[in-house]
Amino acid sequence: MNTGLKMRSLAIALALATALPSHAAETEAAPVPLAARTWMNTSLSADKRAELALQAMTQQEKLTWVLGHFGTDFGTKTKKHPAALPSSAGYVAGVPRLGLPALFETDAGLGVATQATKTPRERTSLPSGLATAATWNRDLAWKGGAMIGAEARASGFNVMLAGGVNLLREPRNGRNFEYAGEDPLLAGTMVAQQVKGIQSNNVIATMKHFAVNDQETGRFVLDSRIDDASNRMSDLLAFQFLLEQANPGSVMCSYNRLNGVYACENDYLLNQVLKKDWGFKGFVMSDWGATHSTVEAANGGLDQQSGWEFDKSQYFGGALEEAVANGHVSQARLDNMAFRVLRAMFDKGVVDHPVAEGGAIDFVAHTLVSRADAEEGIVLLKNAGNVLPLKAGAKKIVVIGAHADVGVLAGGGSSLVYPIGGNAVPGIAPTSWPGPVVYHPSSPMKAIRARAPGATVVYNDGADPAAAAKLAAGADVVLVFAQQWVGEALDAVSLTLPDQQDALIAAVAKANPKTVVVLETAGPVLMPWVEQSAAILQAWYAGSGGGEAIARVLFGEVNPSGHLPTTFPVSESQLPRPKLDGDPKNEAVRFDVNYHEGAAVGYKWFDLKGLKPLFPFGHGLSYTQFSYSGLAADQKDGKLRLSFKVTNTGAVKGKDVPQLYVAPQGARWEAPKRLAGWDKVELAPGESKDVSVTVDPRLLAMFNSRSKTWRIAKGGYKVLLAHDAADAKAASITVQLPARTLDVNGK
Ligand code: BGC
C-alpha cells in the first residue's frame, strides 16, 4: 500500500464494492448540438440553467452527479478513476454530451494538497487556519483564499474542499489548525472571506465538516450530543455566518453522529437547518467514508456520495437507481440532488470557465501572500522588558530546537500542502497517514542570520537540554523553537508540549534570562515555564513563507498584530472536558461526547466559571501601544451600531484589533459576554482613526428552538471596548435595547 495513502476507514478492507462505477455504462443518447444547449446561455440565472440542463438528461446522467470517486489508487484493490487527476481527493464524472464538465476535487483550506506523497504536487501553503484567524484581518483571509483558489484552478481543479469552520471546543482536536478558533463570529467571518477568495476563481468551495465534528478521536463512530438552541448559538452559528457571507457552492457533512444520527443522513441537520431554515441552494457532499446508507442518506439530505471507495458500498450508484425505481427515494428527490450540483456549477462559473491542468503559478508572489498572512497571524504573547524586537548589534544569537535551522512545521492529514522544494526534514515518524511529518523549507535561522550580519548565529537541536543550556549561557539572546505536531485523525494526547520540550525551555531560560520562545503548535499548549521566559511568540504552523515571517516579526520589520482566536488555558483541568472522550486505541466502539457546556465555548466557558486563563481569547501584544476613547452607541433600523476612536500612543507604526463585547445585565445568556464585533486598523505613531461596528442582532439574542426565532430581551446591555476577552481596563457603556423577535436568520 502506498505510504501516503489514507488509511482512514477501518471499514475499507471489508468494504470494497465489486460493482463497476454506475456510470460505466453511460448513456448512448446523442450529443446535443452547441446551438441547442439552452443551459449554456449565460444571461439566464443559475437556477434556470440547471433546470434546463436537468431536463435534457437521462436517468443515468442524473445519477452521474451524485456519485464521487476517490482520485487516488485505493490500496491494491481499486485503481483511481481513470479520468481523475493523479493523487487527487475526488472526481465526479461530467456529461460531455451536454457540455457539462466533470468535477475535479482537491483539499483543502491551506492550499492544494496531494493525497499520495510519492508523486506530490508542490504548492504554496498558507499558514494554518488558526493563524489566519489570528490576523483578524478580513482582507488577508480573502487574499489567501484567492491565492489558493488560483493554484487549484491552475492545477486543473474546480472544487476545493476548503471552508473548514468547526468551532474550537476542544483544544486537543488534531484539526484545529484547519479551522478558525472558538468564536462563531470570528470563525464564520474569517472563513467566509477565504471562501469568497477561493470562489473568485470560478472554483466551488466547500463549507465543512457539518457539523459538531469537534474532535478526531473516534470521529467515525462518536455521537456529538448538544441541544438545538446551544448548537444554533455556537457551532451552527459559525456555519450560518459563513454561508450568509460567502455562499459556498457545496457543504461537506461530517463523519460523526449528531444527537444519535450520522451527519450525512441527518434530516434535522441537512434538510431542516441547512436547506430549509438557512435556504442553502448548493449541494451536500459526504466526507470520504461518511456515507452509511442509500435511502436514509438520500432522504436525509445528502446530495452526493464522495469517494465511495471509503464507504462500505456504492450507496449512490446502482443502489440509489434501484431505490428510485422502487419508490424508496422519489424521482423528485434524485432530480433535486442532481439539480443542486448543477446549480452550484453554473452559479460559481465552473461550466463557463472550464479548468485545465498545467496553468502557470507564480510561486514567489504566492509565497509572499502566505508570508503576509503568517506575519499578521503571529501573536506576541509576552514581551518582558521589551526583549523584542531583537536589537541590532547583538553579537551572539543562539537558535534552539524544532528544526528551526531548516524549516517550519506543518500539520498532518488531507490538508497537508506538499512544500515547494520538498520536505525540509524527511523521515520523521509517522511517515505514513496522517503523516508524513513535513517541514516547509523556509528556515527561520537563515532569515535571522540575514538580519544579523554582525552576529554569530548558532543552532542546537535541543535534544540534550544541558548542552543547549550551556550554549545559551552568555548569548545576547536565545530563541527556543518549540513544536507540537498533530494531524487529521489524531488529537493531541495532552496540551503539554511533547518530547520534554518544557524541560528544554526551562533549562535554557535558567541559563539565560533573555530567552524568547517561538511556538509552532496547532493550537493552545501549556507553558509551565511562562514566568522564566522573557518573550513568547505564537507562530502556529507558519506555511510556505513561515521562516521569513517569524524573523521579520522578531526583528521588528513587522510589528506583531496577531490576536488569539482561542483561549490558552493554564491547565487541562480548566476545560469543560479535562480528559478527552474516547479511546484513540479503540476507535470502533460508539460513544457519546456530551457538549454540556452548550454554547459557552472557549472564553465564554472561562467567564462563566470565573476561570483565569494563561492567555485570554483576543490577546496579542504589539511593539507600540493603542488607546481607545469616545465609545458611543446608536440604534439604526433596529441595529446596534457602536463607534469609537483608536489612537496609536507609541513610537512605531502598528495594527490594532479593538474588540467589542456585549454583556447582558438582566437577560441570561449562556455566558456573561459575547464578542459582538471588531476591526483591524493600521496607525502611524500619534495617529487616530474613527471606527464603527454594526452588531449582528443574533449576537444580542437567545435562540428559541420551539418557535425557531432569535429573541432579544428588553433591558440594559453593557458594551465593552477591549484589548482582549479578559481586559480589566475595558471602556464600557450601557445601552438599553427594546424587546425584539427575529426569524431564524436574524431578520
Ligand atoms: C477529510 C476531509 C477531506 C476528505 C478528502 C477526509 O478525510 O475529513 O476534510 O476533504 O478526506 O480528502
Tab-separated table of N, CA and C in Angstrom, residues 196-270:
chain	number	residue	atom	x	y	z
A	196	LYS	N	-14.824	33.242	-0.162
A	196	LYS	CA	-15.080	34.215	-1.238
A	196	LYS	C	-13.860	34.333	-2.145
A	197	GLY	N	-12.696	34.355	-1.526
A	197	GLY	CA	-11.456	34.440	-2.309
A	197	GLY	C	-11.300	33.229	-3.218
A	198	ILE	N	-11.548	32.056	-2.679
A	198	ILE	CA	-11.433	30.824	-3.486
A	198	ILE	C	-12.405	30.892	-4.656
A	199	GLN	N	-13.662	31.225	-4.342
A	199	GLN	CA	-14.699	31.185	-5.381
A	199	GLN	C	-14.544	32.311	-6.401
A	200	SER	N	-13.705	33.323	-6.086
A	200	SER	CA	-13.450	34.371	-7.081
A	200	SER	C	-12.694	33.806	-8.280
A	201	ASN	N	-12.207	32.571	-8.148
A	201	ASN	CA	-11.519	31.890	-9.256
A	201	ASN	C	-12.439	30.962	-10.046
A	202	ASN	N	-13.746	31.092	-9.870
A	202	ASN	CA	-14.679	30.149	-10.501
A	202	ASN	C	-14.367	28.710	-10.087
A	203	VAL	N	-14.102	28.574	-8.807
A	203	VAL	CA	-13.869	27.268	-8.197
A	203	VAL	C	-14.886	27.156	-7.051
A	204	ILE	N	-15.549	26.018	-6.957
A	204	ILE	CA	-16.524	25.799	-5.879
A	204	ILE	C	-15.782	25.539	-4.573
A	205	ALA	N	-16.141	26.246	-3.505
A	205	ALA	CA	-15.563	25.959	-2.185
A	205	ALA	C	-16.569	25.147	-1.366
A	206	THR	N	-16.079	24.562	-0.290
A	206	THR	CA	-16.866	23.567	0.466
A	206	THR	C	-16.854	23.875	1.961
A	207	MET	N	-17.992	24.286	2.461
A	207	MET	CA	-18.089	24.521	3.903
A	207	MET	C	-18.107	23.164	4.614
A	208	LYS	N	-17.213	22.990	5.603
A	208	LYS	CA	-17.106	21.674	6.240
A	208	LYS	C	-16.646	21.806	7.679
A	209	HIS	N	-16.692	20.811	8.499
A	209	HIS	CA	-17.320	19.497	8.372
A	209	HIS	C	-18.590	19.597	9.182
A	210	PHE	N	-19.699	19.537	8.507
A	210	PHE	CA	-21.020	19.881	9.021
A	210	PHE	C	-21.643	18.682	9.717
A	211	ALA	N	-21.772	18.645	10.986
A	211	ALA	CA	-21.442	19.628	11.990
A	211	ALA	C	-21.094	18.956	13.320
A	212	VAL	N	-20.503	19.780	14.193
A	212	VAL	CA	-20.071	19.367	15.536
A	212	VAL	C	-19.103	18.174	15.450
A	213	ASN	N	-18.216	18.269	14.475
A	213	ASN	CA	-17.118	17.303	14.290
A	213	ASN	C	-15.913	17.912	15.007
A	214	ASP	N	-15.982	17.960	16.334
A	214	ASP	CA	-15.053	18.818	17.071
A	214	ASP	C	-13.907	18.075	17.751
A	215	GLN	N	-13.784	16.780	17.501
A	215	GLN	CA	-12.571	16.063	17.907
A	215	GLN	C	-12.339	14.950	16.908
A	216	GLU	N	-11.110	14.488	16.819
A	216	GLU	CA	-10.770	13.446	15.850
A	216	GLU	C	-10.867	12.047	16.441
A	217	THR	N	-10.541	11.922	17.725
A	217	THR	CA	-10.612	10.615	18.370
A	217	THR	C	-12.035	10.054	18.230
A	218	GLY	N	-12.139	8.907	17.591
A	218	GLY	CA	-13.449	8.262	17.456
A	218	GLY	C	-14.372	8.952	16.475
A	219	ARG	N	-13.824	9.703	15.549
A	219	ARG	CA	-14.694	10.546	14.699
A	219	ARG	C	-15.674	9.748	13.841
A	220	PHE	N	-15.324	8.500	13.508
A	220	PHE	CA	-16.227	7.712	12.653
A	220	PHE	C	-17.437	7.170	13.410
A	221	VAL	N	-17.335	7.140	14.734
A	221	VAL	CA	-18.406	6.487	15.495
A	221	VAL	C	-19.058	7.382	16.545
A	222	LEU	N	-18.396	8.427	16.956
A	222	LEU	CA	-18.898	9.160	18.129
A	222	LEU	C	-20.207	9.889	17.840
A	223	ASP	N	-20.903	10.137	18.912
A	223	ASP	CA	-22.175	10.855	18.830
A	223	ASP	C	-22.019	12.184	19.579
A	224	SER	N	-22.053	13.272	18.851
A	224	SER	CA	-21.966	14.598	19.485
A	224	SER	C	-23.341	14.943	20.034
A	225	ARG	N	-23.420	15.134	21.340
A	225	ARG	CA	-24.707	15.442	21.973
A	225	ARG	C	-24.743	16.918	22.341
A	226	ILE	N	-25.699	17.620	21.781
A	226	ILE	CA	-25.858	19.041	22.108
A	226	ILE	C	-27.290	19.443	21.757
A	227	ASP	N	-27.891	20.303	22.575
A	227	ASP	CA	-29.269	20.699	22.281
A	227	ASP	C	-29.292	21.729	21.160
A	228	ASP	N	-30.446	21.806	20.502
A	228	ASP	CA	-30.585	22.637	19.309
A	228	ASP	C	-30.233	24.107	19.565
A	229	ALA	N	-30.774	24.688	20.634
A	229	ALA	CA	-30.549	26.119	20.864
A	229	ALA	C	-29.060	26.405	21.090
A	230	SER	N	-28.412	25.581	21.895
A	230	SER	CA	-26.973	25.789	22.141
A	230	SER	C	-26.188	25.660	20.846
A	231	ASN	N	-26.567	24.671	20.047
A	231	ASN	CA	-25.879	24.449	18.785
A	231	ASN	C	-26.055	25.650	17.855
A	232	ARG	N	-27.274	26.161	17.772
A	232	ARG	CA	-27.558	27.307	16.882
A	232	ARG	C	-26.806	28.554	17.314
A	233	MET	N	-26.430	28.617	18.595
A	233	MET	CA	-25.727	29.804	19.087
A	233	MET	C	-24.210	29.591	19.151
A	234	SER	N	-23.749	28.448	18.670
A	234	SER	CA	-22.300	28.198	18.726
A	234	SER	C	-21.822	27.603	17.406
A	235	ASP	N	-21.669	26.277	17.364
A	235	ASP	CA	-21.142	25.642	16.143
A	235	ASP	C	-21.943	26.023	14.904
A	236	LEU	N	-23.272	25.879	14.987
A	236	LEU	CA	-24.091	26.153	13.801
A	236	LEU	C	-24.036	27.627	13.412
A	237	LEU	N	-23.872	28.493	14.397
A	237	LEU	CA	-23.834	29.931	14.081
A	237	LEU	C	-22.603	30.276	13.227
A	238	ALA	N	-21.484	29.615	13.512
A	238	ALA	CA	-20.289	29.851	12.681
A	238	ALA	C	-20.585	29.453	11.236
A	239	PHE	N	-21.224	28.291	11.049
A	239	PHE	CA	-21.594	27.851	9.694
A	239	PHE	C	-22.593	28.817	9.055
A	240	GLN	N	-23.543	29.277	9.854
A	240	GLN	CA	-24.584	30.159	9.319
A	240	GLN	C	-23.976	31.486	8.846
A	241	PHE	N	-23.077	32.049	9.642
A	241	PHE	CA	-22.410	33.298	9.227
A	241	PHE	C	-21.645	33.073	7.923
A	242	LEU	N	-20.912	31.971	7.874
A	242	LEU	CA	-20.113	31.682	6.671
A	242	LEU	C	-21.019	31.572	5.439
A	243	LEU	N	-22.079	30.815	5.607
A	243	LEU	CA	-22.997	30.593	4.488
A	243	LEU	C	-23.577	31.912	3.979
A	244	GLU	N	-24.024	32.746	4.897
A	244	GLU	CA	-24.644	34.016	4.502
A	244	GLU	C	-23.643	34.951	3.825
A	245	GLN	N	-22.433	34.953	4.353
A	245	GLN	CA	-21.472	35.929	3.852
A	245	GLN	C	-20.777	35.485	2.568
A	246	ALA	N	-20.680	34.160	2.350
A	246	ALA	CA	-19.849	33.699	1.228
A	246	ALA	C	-20.556	32.782	0.244
A	247	ASN	N	-21.708	32.246	0.604
A	247	ASN	CA	-22.470	31.411	-0.307
A	247	ASN	C	-21.633	30.311	-0.982
A	248	PRO	N	-21.031	29.431	-0.201
A	248	PRO	CA	-20.242	28.348	-0.806
A	248	PRO	C	-21.104	27.436	-1.658
A	249	GLY	N	-20.522	26.891	-2.730
A	249	GLY	CA	-21.281	26.027	-3.624
A	249	GLY	C	-21.632	24.690	-2.999
A	250	SER	N	-20.773	24.204	-2.100
A	250	SER	CA	-21.056	22.897	-1.505
A	250	SER	C	-20.802	22.905	-0.006
A	251	VAL	N	-21.397	21.908	0.633
A	251	VAL	CA	-21.224	21.693	2.070
A	251	VAL	C	-20.847	20.234	2.255
A	252	MET	N	-19.855	19.978	3.095
A	252	MET	CA	-19.467	18.586	3.371
A	252	MET	C	-19.994	18.184	4.742
A	253	CYS	N	-20.837	17.134	4.757
A	253	CYS	CA	-21.294	16.637	6.057
A	253	CYS	C	-20.198	15.758	6.656
A	254	SER	N	-20.222	15.669	7.978
A	254	SER	CA	-19.072	15.126	8.694
A	254	SER	C	-19.226	13.646	9.035
A	255	TYR	N	-18.177	13.091	9.626
A	255	TYR	CA	-18.153	11.661	9.969
A	255	TYR	C	-19.067	11.307	11.145
A	256	ASN	N	-19.089	12.206	12.135
A	256	ASN	CA	-19.719	11.888	13.418
A	256	ASN	C	-21.240	11.804	13.334
A	257	ARG	N	-21.796	11.296	14.400
A	257	ARG	CA	-23.244	11.400	14.573
A	257	ARG	C	-23.538	12.691	15.309
A	258	LEU	N	-24.718	13.201	15.089
A	258	LEU	CA	-25.183	14.343	15.871
A	258	LEU	C	-26.500	13.940	16.511
A	259	ASN	N	-26.529	13.944	17.826
A	259	ASN	CA	-27.712	13.518	18.581
A	259	ASN	C	-28.303	12.219	18.046
A	260	GLY	N	-27.421	11.263	17.834
A	260	GLY	CA	-27.852	9.910	17.513
A	260	GLY	C	-27.856	9.542	16.041
A	261	VAL	N	-27.787	10.514	15.159
A	261	VAL	CA	-27.903	10.211	13.726
A	261	VAL	C	-26.643	10.680	12.993
A	262	TYR	N	-26.104	9.816	12.121
A	262	TYR	CA	-24.938	10.219	11.336
A	262	TYR	C	-25.205	11.542	10.608
A	263	ALA	N	-24.219	12.412	10.606
A	263	ALA	CA	-24.391	13.737	9.997
A	263	ALA	C	-24.828	13.644	8.541
A	264	CYS	N	-24.341	12.621	7.810
A	264	CYS	CA	-24.640	12.547	6.378
A	264	CYS	C	-25.978	11.877	6.064
A	265	GLU	N	-26.746	11.585	7.097
A	265	GLU	CA	-28.132	11.150	6.851
A	265	GLU	C	-29.036	11.781	7.904
A	266	ASN	N	-28.622	12.972	8.320
A	266	ASN	CA	-29.283	13.640	9.432
A	266	ASN	C	-30.292	14.661	8.903
A	267	ASP	N	-31.541	14.262	8.882
A	267	ASP	CA	-32.612	15.105	8.341
A	267	ASP	C	-32.644	16.476	9.022
A	268	TYR	N	-32.507	16.470	10.340
A	268	TYR	CA	-32.517	17.734	11.097
A	268	TYR	C	-31.431	18.668	10.568
A	269	LEU	N	-30.229	18.123	10.462
A	269	LEU	CA	-29.082	18.957	10.108
A	269	LEU	C	-29.137	19.417	8.646
A	270	LEU	N	-29.364	18.457	7.749
A	270	LEU	CA	-29.240	18.765	6.321
A	270	LEU	C	-30.524	19.351	5.733
